[in-house]
mmCIF file of C-alpha atoms and ligand atoms in Angstrom:
data_model
loop_
_atom_site.group_PDB
_atom_site.id
_atom_site.type_symbol
_atom_site.label_atom_id
_atom_site.label_comp_id
_atom_site.label_asym_id
_atom_site.label_seq_id
_atom_site.Cartn_x
_atom_site.Cartn_y
_atom_site.Cartn_z
ATOM 1 C CA UNK A 1 217.002 81.606 188.131
ATOM 2 C CA UNK A 2 218.550 82.792 191.380
ATOM 3 C CA UNK A 3 217.115 82.194 194.849
ATOM 4 C CA UNK A 4 216.190 85.870 194.919
ATOM 5 C CA UNK A 5 214.028 85.459 191.811
ATOM 6 C CA UNK A 6 212.124 82.452 193.181
ATOM 7 C CA UNK A 7 209.310 84.312 195.015
ATOM 8 C CA UNK A 8 208.563 86.363 191.918
ATOM 9 C CA UNK A 9 208.577 83.210 189.827
ATOM 10 C CA UNK A 10 206.090 81.553 192.167
ATOM 11 C CA UNK A 11 203.823 84.579 192.153
ATOM 12 C CA UNK A 12 203.802 84.497 188.370
ATOM 13 C CA UNK A 13 202.991 80.797 188.307
ATOM 14 C CA UNK A 14 200.103 81.218 190.715
ATOM 15 C CA UNK A 15 198.823 84.136 188.647
ATOM 16 C CA UNK A 16 198.917 82.127 185.426
ATOM 17 C CA UNK A 17 197.131 79.212 187.083
ATOM 18 C CA UNK A 18 194.442 81.495 188.430
ATOM 19 C CA UNK A 19 193.903 82.961 184.982
ATOM 20 C CA UNK A 20 193.672 79.620 183.251
ATOM 21 C CA UNK A 21 190.177 78.372 182.520
ATOM 22 C CA UNK A 22 189.961 75.506 184.962
ATOM 23 C CA UNK A 23 186.175 75.337 184.937
ATOM 24 C CA UNK A 24 184.704 71.954 184.042
ATOM 25 C CA UNK A 25 184.003 71.763 180.323
ATOM 26 C CA UNK A 26 180.424 70.652 181.051
ATOM 27 C CA UNK A 27 179.492 74.058 182.474
ATOM 28 C CA UNK A 28 175.745 74.776 182.673
ATOM 29 C CA UNK A 29 174.774 76.962 179.762
ATOM 30 C CA UNK A 30 171.684 79.112 179.385
ATOM 31 C CA UNK A 31 169.530 77.480 176.741
ATOM 32 C CA UNK A 32 169.940 79.466 173.560
ATOM 33 C CA UNK A 33 166.954 79.881 171.258
ATOM 34 C CA UNK A 34 167.759 78.706 167.765
ATOM 35 C CA UNK A 35 167.499 81.451 165.166
ATOM 36 C CA UNK A 36 164.200 81.183 163.358
ATOM 37 C CA UNK A 37 162.909 82.355 160.003
ATOM 38 C CA UNK A 38 160.153 84.859 160.671
ATOM 39 C CA UNK A 39 157.578 84.778 157.866
ATOM 40 C CA UNK A 40 156.665 87.888 155.957
ATOM 41 C CA UNK A 41 153.435 89.505 157.135
ATOM 42 C CA UNK A 42 151.419 90.432 154.057
ATOM 43 C CA UNK A 43 149.686 93.789 154.579
ATOM 44 C CA UNK A 44 147.715 93.454 151.318
ATOM 45 C CA UNK A 45 146.258 90.258 152.652
ATOM 46 C CA UNK A 46 145.363 91.825 156.022
ATOM 47 C CA UNK A 47 143.807 94.776 154.173
ATOM 48 C CA UNK A 48 141.640 92.396 152.141
ATOM 49 C CA UNK A 49 140.440 90.650 155.329
ATOM 50 C CA UNK A 50 139.354 94.046 156.680
ATOM 51 C CA UNK A 51 137.615 94.905 153.399
ATOM 52 C CA UNK A 52 135.764 91.593 153.491
ATOM 53 C CA UNK A 53 134.459 92.309 157.002
ATOM 54 C CA UNK A 54 133.427 95.859 156.138
ATOM 55 C CA UNK A 55 131.610 94.575 153.032
ATOM 56 C CA UNK A 56 129.131 92.889 155.394
ATOM 57 C CA UNK A 57 128.156 96.366 156.640
ATOM 58 C CA UNK A 58 127.877 97.248 160.351
ATOM 59 C CA UNK A 59 128.542 94.191 162.528
ATOM 60 C CA UNK A 60 126.968 95.057 165.874
ATOM 61 C CA UNK A 61 125.720 92.176 167.991
ATOM 62 C CA UNK A 62 122.719 90.354 166.475
ATOM 63 C CA UNK A 63 122.673 92.419 163.258
ATOM 64 C CA UNK A 64 122.587 90.807 159.812
ATOM 65 C CA UNK A 65 126.169 91.913 159.080
ATOM 66 C CA UNK A 66 127.300 90.456 162.414
ATOM 67 C CA UNK A 67 125.663 87.098 161.665
ATOM 68 C CA UNK A 68 127.139 86.863 158.184
ATOM 69 C CA UNK A 69 130.567 88.143 159.170
ATOM 70 C CA UNK A 70 130.696 85.694 162.099
ATOM 71 C CA UNK A 71 130.052 82.828 159.690
ATOM 72 C CA UNK A 72 132.720 84.178 157.351
ATOM 73 C CA UNK A 73 135.330 84.433 160.131
ATOM 74 C CA UNK A 74 134.641 80.904 161.375
ATOM 75 C CA UNK A 75 134.863 79.446 157.869
ATOM 76 C CA UNK A 76 138.002 81.433 157.091
ATOM 77 C CA UNK A 77 139.767 80.307 160.277
ATOM 78 C CA UNK A 78 138.753 76.699 159.599
ATOM 79 C CA UNK A 79 140.805 76.836 156.412
ATOM 80 C CA UNK A 80 143.872 77.604 158.585
ATOM 81 C CA UNK A 81 143.391 75.250 161.549
ATOM 82 C CA UNK A 82 141.056 72.381 162.398
ATOM 83 C CA UNK A 83 140.802 73.698 165.977
ATOM 84 C CA UNK A 84 138.138 76.380 165.716
ATOM 85 C CA UNK A 85 135.478 76.719 168.367
ATOM 86 C CA UNK A 86 132.765 79.163 169.305
ATOM 87 C CA UNK A 87 131.424 80.245 172.652
ATOM 88 C CA UNK A 88 127.714 80.896 172.410
ATOM 89 C CA UNK A 89 125.980 82.182 175.466
ATOM 90 C CA UNK A 90 122.851 84.190 176.132
ATOM 91 C CA UNK A 91 123.731 87.766 177.093
ATOM 92 C CA UNK A 92 121.890 90.984 177.814
ATOM 93 C CA UNK A 93 123.116 94.396 176.774
ATOM 94 C CA UNK A 94 122.618 97.631 178.758
ATOM 95 C CA UNK A 95 119.516 98.445 176.697
ATOM 96 C CA UNK A 96 117.770 95.315 177.977
ATOM 97 C CA UNK A 97 118.077 93.447 174.678
ATOM 98 C CA UNK A 98 118.851 89.714 174.604
ATOM 99 C CA UNK A 99 121.492 88.250 172.299
ATOM 100 C CA UNK A 100 123.519 85.113 171.769
ATOM 101 C CA UNK A 101 127.204 85.854 172.247
ATOM 102 C CA UNK A 102 129.644 84.565 169.669
ATOM 103 C CA UNK A 103 133.309 84.407 170.726
ATOM 104 C CA UNK A 104 135.404 82.750 168.015
ATOM 105 C CA UNK A 105 138.548 80.860 169.015
ATOM 106 C CA UNK A 106 141.187 79.374 166.705
ATOM 107 C CA UNK A 107 143.990 77.331 168.249
ATOM 108 C CA UNK A 108 147.331 76.294 166.777
ATOM 109 C CA UNK A 109 149.193 73.360 168.333
ATOM 110 C CA UNK A 110 146.585 72.985 171.098
ATOM 111 C CA UNK A 111 148.631 70.142 172.631
ATOM 112 C CA UNK A 112 151.437 72.522 173.616
ATOM 113 C CA UNK A 113 151.444 73.859 177.172
ATOM 114 C CA UNK A 114 153.559 76.853 176.281
ATOM 115 C CA UNK A 115 151.126 79.285 174.654
ATOM 116 C CA UNK A 116 150.414 82.884 173.648
ATOM 117 C CA UNK A 117 146.996 84.474 173.419
ATOM 118 C CA UNK A 118 146.296 86.937 170.598
ATOM 119 C CA UNK A 119 142.963 88.731 170.602
ATOM 120 C CA UNK A 120 140.781 91.424 169.071
ATOM 121 C CA UNK A 121 137.075 92.231 169.102
ATOM 122 C CA UNK A 122 135.158 91.467 165.949
ATOM 123 C CA UNK A 123 131.854 93.239 166.651
ATOM 124 C CA UNK A 124 131.361 96.903 165.743
ATOM 125 C CA UNK A 125 129.580 99.753 167.470
ATOM 126 C CA UNK A 126 125.792 99.935 167.120
ATOM 127 C CA UNK A 127 125.739 103.753 167.270
ATOM 128 C CA UNK A 128 127.878 106.633 166.002
ATOM 129 C CA UNK A 129 127.849 108.450 169.329
ATOM 130 C CA UNK A 130 130.957 110.511 168.536
ATOM 131 C CA UNK A 131 129.727 111.683 165.154
ATOM 132 C CA UNK A 132 127.974 114.984 164.525
ATOM 133 C CA UNK A 133 125.384 113.367 162.287
ATOM 134 C CA UNK A 134 123.368 110.144 162.154
ATOM 135 C CA UNK A 135 124.402 109.440 165.728
ATOM 136 C CA UNK A 136 121.964 106.605 166.214
ATOM 137 C CA UNK A 137 123.030 104.703 163.124
ATOM 138 C CA UNK A 138 125.608 101.903 163.366
ATOM 139 C CA UNK A 139 129.156 102.395 162.055
ATOM 140 C CA UNK A 140 131.269 100.330 159.652
ATOM 141 C CA UNK A 141 134.129 99.918 162.135
ATOM 142 C CA UNK A 142 136.923 99.341 159.621
ATOM 143 C CA UNK A 143 139.580 100.311 162.147
ATOM 144 C CA UNK A 144 137.527 99.728 165.310
ATOM 145 C CA UNK A 145 136.742 96.054 164.954
ATOM 146 C CA UNK A 146 137.954 95.216 161.465
ATOM 147 C CA UNK A 147 141.656 96.003 161.847
ATOM 148 C CA UNK A 148 142.639 93.749 164.751
ATOM 149 C CA UNK A 149 140.734 90.866 163.196
ATOM 150 C CA UNK A 150 142.340 91.479 159.794
ATOM 151 C CA UNK A 151 145.818 91.280 161.312
ATOM 152 C CA UNK A 152 144.970 88.103 163.228
ATOM 153 C CA UNK A 153 143.455 86.340 160.210
ATOM 154 C CA UNK A 154 146.638 87.059 158.271
ATOM 155 C CA UNK A 155 148.649 85.681 161.182
ATOM 156 C CA UNK A 156 146.453 82.584 161.166
ATOM 157 C CA UNK A 157 147.288 82.143 157.490
ATOM 158 C CA UNK A 158 151.008 82.368 158.273
ATOM 159 C CA UNK A 159 150.691 79.918 161.174
ATOM 160 C CA UNK A 160 148.985 77.412 158.863
ATOM 161 C CA UNK A 161 151.966 77.611 156.498
ATOM 162 C CA UNK A 162 154.739 77.587 159.065
ATOM 163 C CA UNK A 163 154.204 76.297 162.577
ATOM 164 C CA UNK A 164 155.501 78.454 165.434
ATOM 165 C CA UNK A 165 157.392 76.823 168.322
ATOM 166 C CA UNK A 166 154.913 78.205 170.834
ATOM 167 C CA UNK A 167 151.220 77.299 170.766
ATOM 168 C CA UNK A 168 148.901 80.134 169.764
ATOM 169 C CA UNK A 169 145.271 80.876 170.562
ATOM 170 C CA UNK A 170 143.537 83.531 168.518
ATOM 171 C CA UNK A 171 140.392 84.799 170.207
ATOM 172 C CA UNK A 172 137.952 87.073 168.437
ATOM 173 C CA UNK A 173 135.835 88.553 171.196
ATOM 174 C CA UNK A 174 132.254 89.493 170.569
ATOM 175 C CA UNK A 175 130.217 92.294 172.173
ATOM 176 C CA UNK A 176 133.135 94.526 173.083
ATOM 177 C CA UNK A 177 131.607 97.640 171.581
ATOM 178 C CA UNK A 178 127.997 97.539 172.809
ATOM 179 C CA UNK A 179 128.804 99.712 175.833
ATOM 180 C CA UNK A 180 126.367 102.191 177.305
ATOM 181 C CA UNK A 181 126.903 105.601 175.659
ATOM 182 C CA UNK A 182 125.491 107.378 178.715
ATOM 183 C CA UNK A 183 126.839 105.117 181.436
ATOM 184 C CA UNK A 184 129.294 105.951 184.158
ATOM 185 C CA UNK A 185 131.130 104.141 186.931
ATOM 186 C CA UNK A 186 131.010 100.361 187.195
ATOM 187 C CA UNK A 187 127.803 100.000 185.158
ATOM 188 C CA UNK A 188 129.743 101.721 182.414
ATOM 189 C CA UNK A 189 132.679 99.322 182.697
ATOM 190 C CA UNK A 190 130.574 96.182 182.717
ATOM 191 C CA UNK A 191 128.448 97.146 179.723
ATOM 192 C CA UNK A 192 131.540 96.970 177.458
ATOM 193 C CA UNK A 193 133.651 93.904 176.673
ATOM 194 C CA UNK A 194 130.920 91.351 177.347
ATOM 195 C CA UNK A 195 132.679 88.702 175.238
ATOM 196 C CA UNK A 196 135.983 88.932 177.079
ATOM 197 C CA UNK A 197 134.178 89.020 180.420
ATOM 198 C CA UNK A 198 132.406 85.817 179.460
ATOM 199 C CA UNK A 199 135.633 84.171 178.295
ATOM 200 C CA UNK A 200 137.507 85.298 181.429
ATOM 201 C CA UNK A 201 134.888 83.568 183.549
ATOM 202 C CA UNK A 202 134.585 80.586 181.171
ATOM 203 C CA UNK A 203 137.905 79.915 179.420
ATOM 204 C CA UNK A 204 137.634 77.691 176.343
ATOM 205 C CA UNK A 205 139.647 74.863 177.927
ATOM 206 C CA UNK A 206 139.859 73.785 181.554
ATOM 207 C CA UNK A 207 142.837 75.301 183.380
ATOM 208 C CA UNK A 208 143.636 77.435 180.364
ATOM 209 C CA UNK A 209 146.839 79.378 180.666
ATOM 210 C CA UNK A 210 149.004 81.410 178.311
ATOM 211 C CA UNK A 211 152.379 82.989 179.053
ATOM 212 C CA UNK A 212 150.986 86.303 177.948
ATOM 213 C CA UNK A 213 148.436 87.987 175.738
ATOM 214 C CA UNK A 214 148.382 90.701 173.091
ATOM 215 C CA UNK A 215 145.175 92.584 172.283
ATOM 216 C CA UNK A 216 144.940 94.477 168.988
ATOM 217 C CA UNK A 217 142.452 97.343 168.904
ATOM 218 C CA UNK A 218 142.405 100.067 166.262
ATOM 219 C CA UNK A 219 145.718 99.133 164.699
ATOM 220 C CA UNK A 220 145.386 100.330 161.119
ATOM 221 C CA UNK A 221 144.992 104.098 160.842
ATOM 222 C CA UNK A 222 147.553 106.120 158.902
ATOM 223 C CA UNK A 223 150.485 107.273 161.049
ATOM 224 C CA UNK A 224 149.006 105.659 164.160
ATOM 225 C CA UNK A 225 151.015 105.887 167.355
ATOM 226 C CA UNK A 226 150.910 103.039 169.837
ATOM 227 C CA UNK A 227 151.802 104.042 173.380
ATOM 228 C CA UNK A 228 152.240 102.350 176.735
ATOM 229 C CA UNK A 229 148.601 102.237 177.839
ATOM 230 C CA UNK A 230 148.010 102.319 181.591
ATOM 231 C CA UNK A 231 146.564 98.851 182.264
ATOM 232 C CA UNK A 232 149.232 97.254 180.067
ATOM 233 C CA UNK A 233 151.845 99.024 182.198
ATOM 234 C CA UNK A 234 150.232 97.801 185.410
ATOM 235 C CA UNK A 235 149.727 94.177 184.407
ATOM 236 C CA UNK A 236 152.222 93.381 181.662
ATOM 237 C CA UNK A 237 155.203 95.766 181.655
ATOM 238 C CA UNK A 238 157.525 92.963 180.520
ATOM 239 C CA UNK A 239 155.380 92.267 177.449
ATOM 240 C CA UNK A 240 155.270 95.945 176.515
ATOM 241 C CA UNK A 241 159.055 95.948 176.590
ATOM 242 C CA UNK A 242 159.293 92.789 174.488
ATOM 243 C CA UNK A 243 156.889 94.008 171.800
ATOM 244 C CA UNK A 244 158.110 97.604 171.621
ATOM 245 C CA UNK A 245 161.762 96.602 171.408
ATOM 246 C CA UNK A 246 160.974 94.158 168.603
ATOM 247 C CA UNK A 247 159.073 96.914 166.760
ATOM 248 C CA UNK A 248 162.072 99.233 167.099
ATOM 249 C CA UNK A 249 164.486 96.524 165.976
ATOM 250 C CA UNK A 250 162.364 96.053 162.839
ATOM 251 C CA UNK A 251 162.358 99.789 162.112
ATOM 252 C CA UNK A 252 158.822 100.591 163.273
ATOM 253 C CA UNK A 253 159.868 102.917 166.092
ATOM 254 C CA UNK A 254 157.783 105.785 164.736
ATOM 255 C CA UNK A 255 154.624 103.742 165.366
ATOM 256 C CA UNK A 256 155.593 102.168 168.691
ATOM 257 C CA UNK A 257 156.494 105.075 170.931
ATOM 258 C CA UNK A 258 157.664 104.993 174.534
ATOM 259 C CA UNK A 259 155.008 107.243 176.030
ATOM 260 C CA UNK A 260 152.884 106.316 179.039
ATOM 261 C CA UNK A 261 149.197 107.092 178.421
ATOM 262 C CA UNK A 262 146.058 106.651 180.558
ATOM 263 C CA UNK A 263 144.369 103.324 181.089
ATOM 264 C CA UNK A 264 141.586 102.116 178.822
ATOM 265 C CA UNK A 265 138.911 99.624 179.774
ATOM 266 C CA UNK A 266 139.274 97.207 176.904
ATOM 267 C CA UNK A 267 139.192 93.413 176.518
ATOM 268 C CA UNK A 268 142.695 93.072 177.988
ATOM 269 C CA UNK A 269 141.382 94.373 181.334
ATOM 270 C CA UNK A 270 139.256 91.244 181.713
ATOM 271 C CA UNK A 271 141.941 88.879 180.397
ATOM 272 C CA UNK A 272 144.325 90.346 182.981
ATOM 273 C CA UNK A 273 141.957 90.402 185.938
ATOM 274 C CA UNK A 274 139.744 87.352 185.312
ATOM 275 C CA UNK A 275 142.174 84.938 183.625
ATOM 276 C CA UNK A 276 145.349 86.354 185.234
ATOM 277 C CA UNK A 277 147.199 86.329 181.931
ATOM 278 C CA UNK A 278 149.485 89.371 181.566
ATOM 279 C CA UNK A 279 148.080 91.057 178.493
ATOM 280 C CA UNK A 280 148.898 94.279 176.683
ATOM 281 C CA UNK A 281 146.704 96.405 174.466
ATOM 282 C CA UNK A 282 148.202 97.654 171.215
ATOM 283 C CA UNK A 283 145.825 100.549 170.697
ATOM 284 C CA UNK A 284 146.257 103.844 168.894
ATOM 285 C CA UNK A 285 146.645 106.928 171.043
ATOM 286 C CA UNK A 286 145.941 110.238 169.336
ATOM 287 C CA UNK A 287 147.292 113.270 171.184
ATOM 288 C CA UNK A 288 145.061 115.598 169.210
ATOM 289 C CA UNK A 289 141.607 114.282 170.089
ATOM 290 C CA UNK A 290 139.671 114.849 173.314
ATOM 291 C CA UNK A 291 139.157 111.114 173.791
ATOM 292 C CA UNK A 292 142.735 110.105 172.916
ATOM 293 C CA UNK A 293 141.249 107.658 170.408
ATOM 294 C CA UNK A 294 141.546 107.784 166.624
ATOM 295 C CA UNK A 295 139.832 110.841 165.119
ATOM 296 C CA UNK A 296 137.203 108.657 163.434
ATOM 297 C CA UNK A 297 136.460 106.692 166.612
ATOM 298 C CA UNK A 298 132.752 105.783 166.806
ATOM 299 C CA UNK A 299 131.896 107.875 163.773
ATOM 300 C CA UNK A 300 130.848 107.091 160.211
ATOM 301 C CA UNK A 301 134.340 108.143 159.169
ATOM 302 C CA UNK A 302 135.677 104.792 160.381
ATOM 303 C CA UNK A 303 135.499 103.230 156.923
ATOM 304 C CA UNK A 304 138.138 101.757 154.584
ATOM 305 C CA UNK A 305 139.677 105.193 154.060
ATOM 306 C CA UNK A 306 140.769 104.947 157.689
ATOM 307 C CA UNK A 307 142.929 101.890 156.880
ATOM 308 C CA UNK A 308 146.593 102.215 155.953
ATOM 309 C CA UNK A 309 148.706 99.304 154.746
ATOM 310 C CA UNK A 310 151.951 100.695 156.188
ATOM 311 C CA UNK A 311 150.459 100.685 159.667
ATOM 312 C CA UNK A 312 149.099 97.179 159.143
ATOM 313 C CA UNK A 313 152.567 96.039 158.128
ATOM 314 C CA UNK A 314 154.212 97.646 161.179
ATOM 315 C CA UNK A 315 151.815 96.038 163.630
ATOM 316 C CA UNK A 316 151.469 92.735 161.816
ATOM 317 C CA UNK A 317 155.186 92.171 161.258
ATOM 318 C CA UNK A 318 155.985 93.089 164.849
ATOM 319 C CA UNK A 319 153.470 90.648 166.324
ATOM 320 C CA UNK A 320 154.501 87.956 163.824
ATOM 321 C CA UNK A 321 158.128 88.366 164.821
ATOM 322 C CA UNK A 322 157.338 88.234 168.541
ATOM 323 C CA UNK A 323 155.299 85.041 168.065
ATOM 324 C CA UNK A 324 157.837 83.168 165.918
ATOM 325 C CA UNK A 325 160.774 84.102 168.139
ATOM 326 C CA UNK A 326 159.195 82.426 171.153
HETATM 327 C C1 AHN B 401 135.877 102.757 176.720
HETATM 328 O O1 AHN B 401 135.561 103.720 176.072
HETATM 329 C C2 AHN B 401 135.458 102.542 178.127
HETATM 330 N N1 AHN B 401 136.603 101.799 176.190
HETATM 331 C C3 AHN B 401 137.008 101.853 174.846
HETATM 332 C C4 AHN B 401 137.275 100.515 174.342
HETATM 333 C C5 AHN B 401 136.990 100.466 172.909
HETATM 334 C C6 AHN B 401 135.853 100.842 172.287
HETATM 335 N N2 AHN B 401 137.791 100.004 172.003
HETATM 336 C C7 AHN B 401 137.207 100.103 170.856
HETATM 337 N N3 AHN B 401 136.019 100.612 171.007
HETATM 338 ZN ZN1 ZN B 402 134.719 100.960 169.645
#
């Protein structure tokens, strides 16, 4: 090497030194989640749990079917976890009738602070106000009432077989669907979702908190499309993204579409606003109906023929995967 080459040599040396990895080997790493086996959601099983509810007949608050189905759901959940509780409180519906509310809560790993809340309403509508006939007779509510519960009971079965890392609370809200058919404004809002309003004001444990919540409402009709409902966008955009991207990864993109749709007053409204837990609503949006709800919504057509196992699988497997990956 000549004296003339020395500067170039030094530049090269400095360059090589700068490129070398001279960071301490104990660098702070982002914690990586271990890969986990996600159990297989059984749509036949979920279907059966819907059938069993529908077999009790209409399940509107205080009816015979409601009483018997409530007992069935409590007993069923008790076979999957010892931590099942009920919230019983006197309530009044818009028609002046008195009832005893029955929220049903099943917890998995209640000692864990890191939790998710999964919910659905288990009562069914007392009238068929969107039907053209027998409007004042109660409906079977296979999809509206039965479906969310069916998915969550199947998830409870899976959780009893394989524990998830995160704690899970399954809440079956009562008295969601006893809203005033002729109401408007705030009286309208408050006459629906009485069970979730009660729970929001009286959580089942002191200082209850969950990282987020997922509400399942009308999740079983054939070719259902689940959209980004307005309140979910306002309160829980991050959870929408998490759930929809998992659905797409699993191949259920035709069900979980990226379309913003109007807000719906549903149980998640009260979980978001009263309990401050960011909660989404997985709820069918039908472009072709005036209401945006399923075509059999609040009619006698909402029976077992309105239940499709492929849709149950799409929703159930997606939620199962989200839960177990936490
Ligand atoms: C209203 O119509 C205000 N909310 C619909 C919520 C609902 C009824 N979900 C099922 N049935
Ligand atoms: Zn309804």
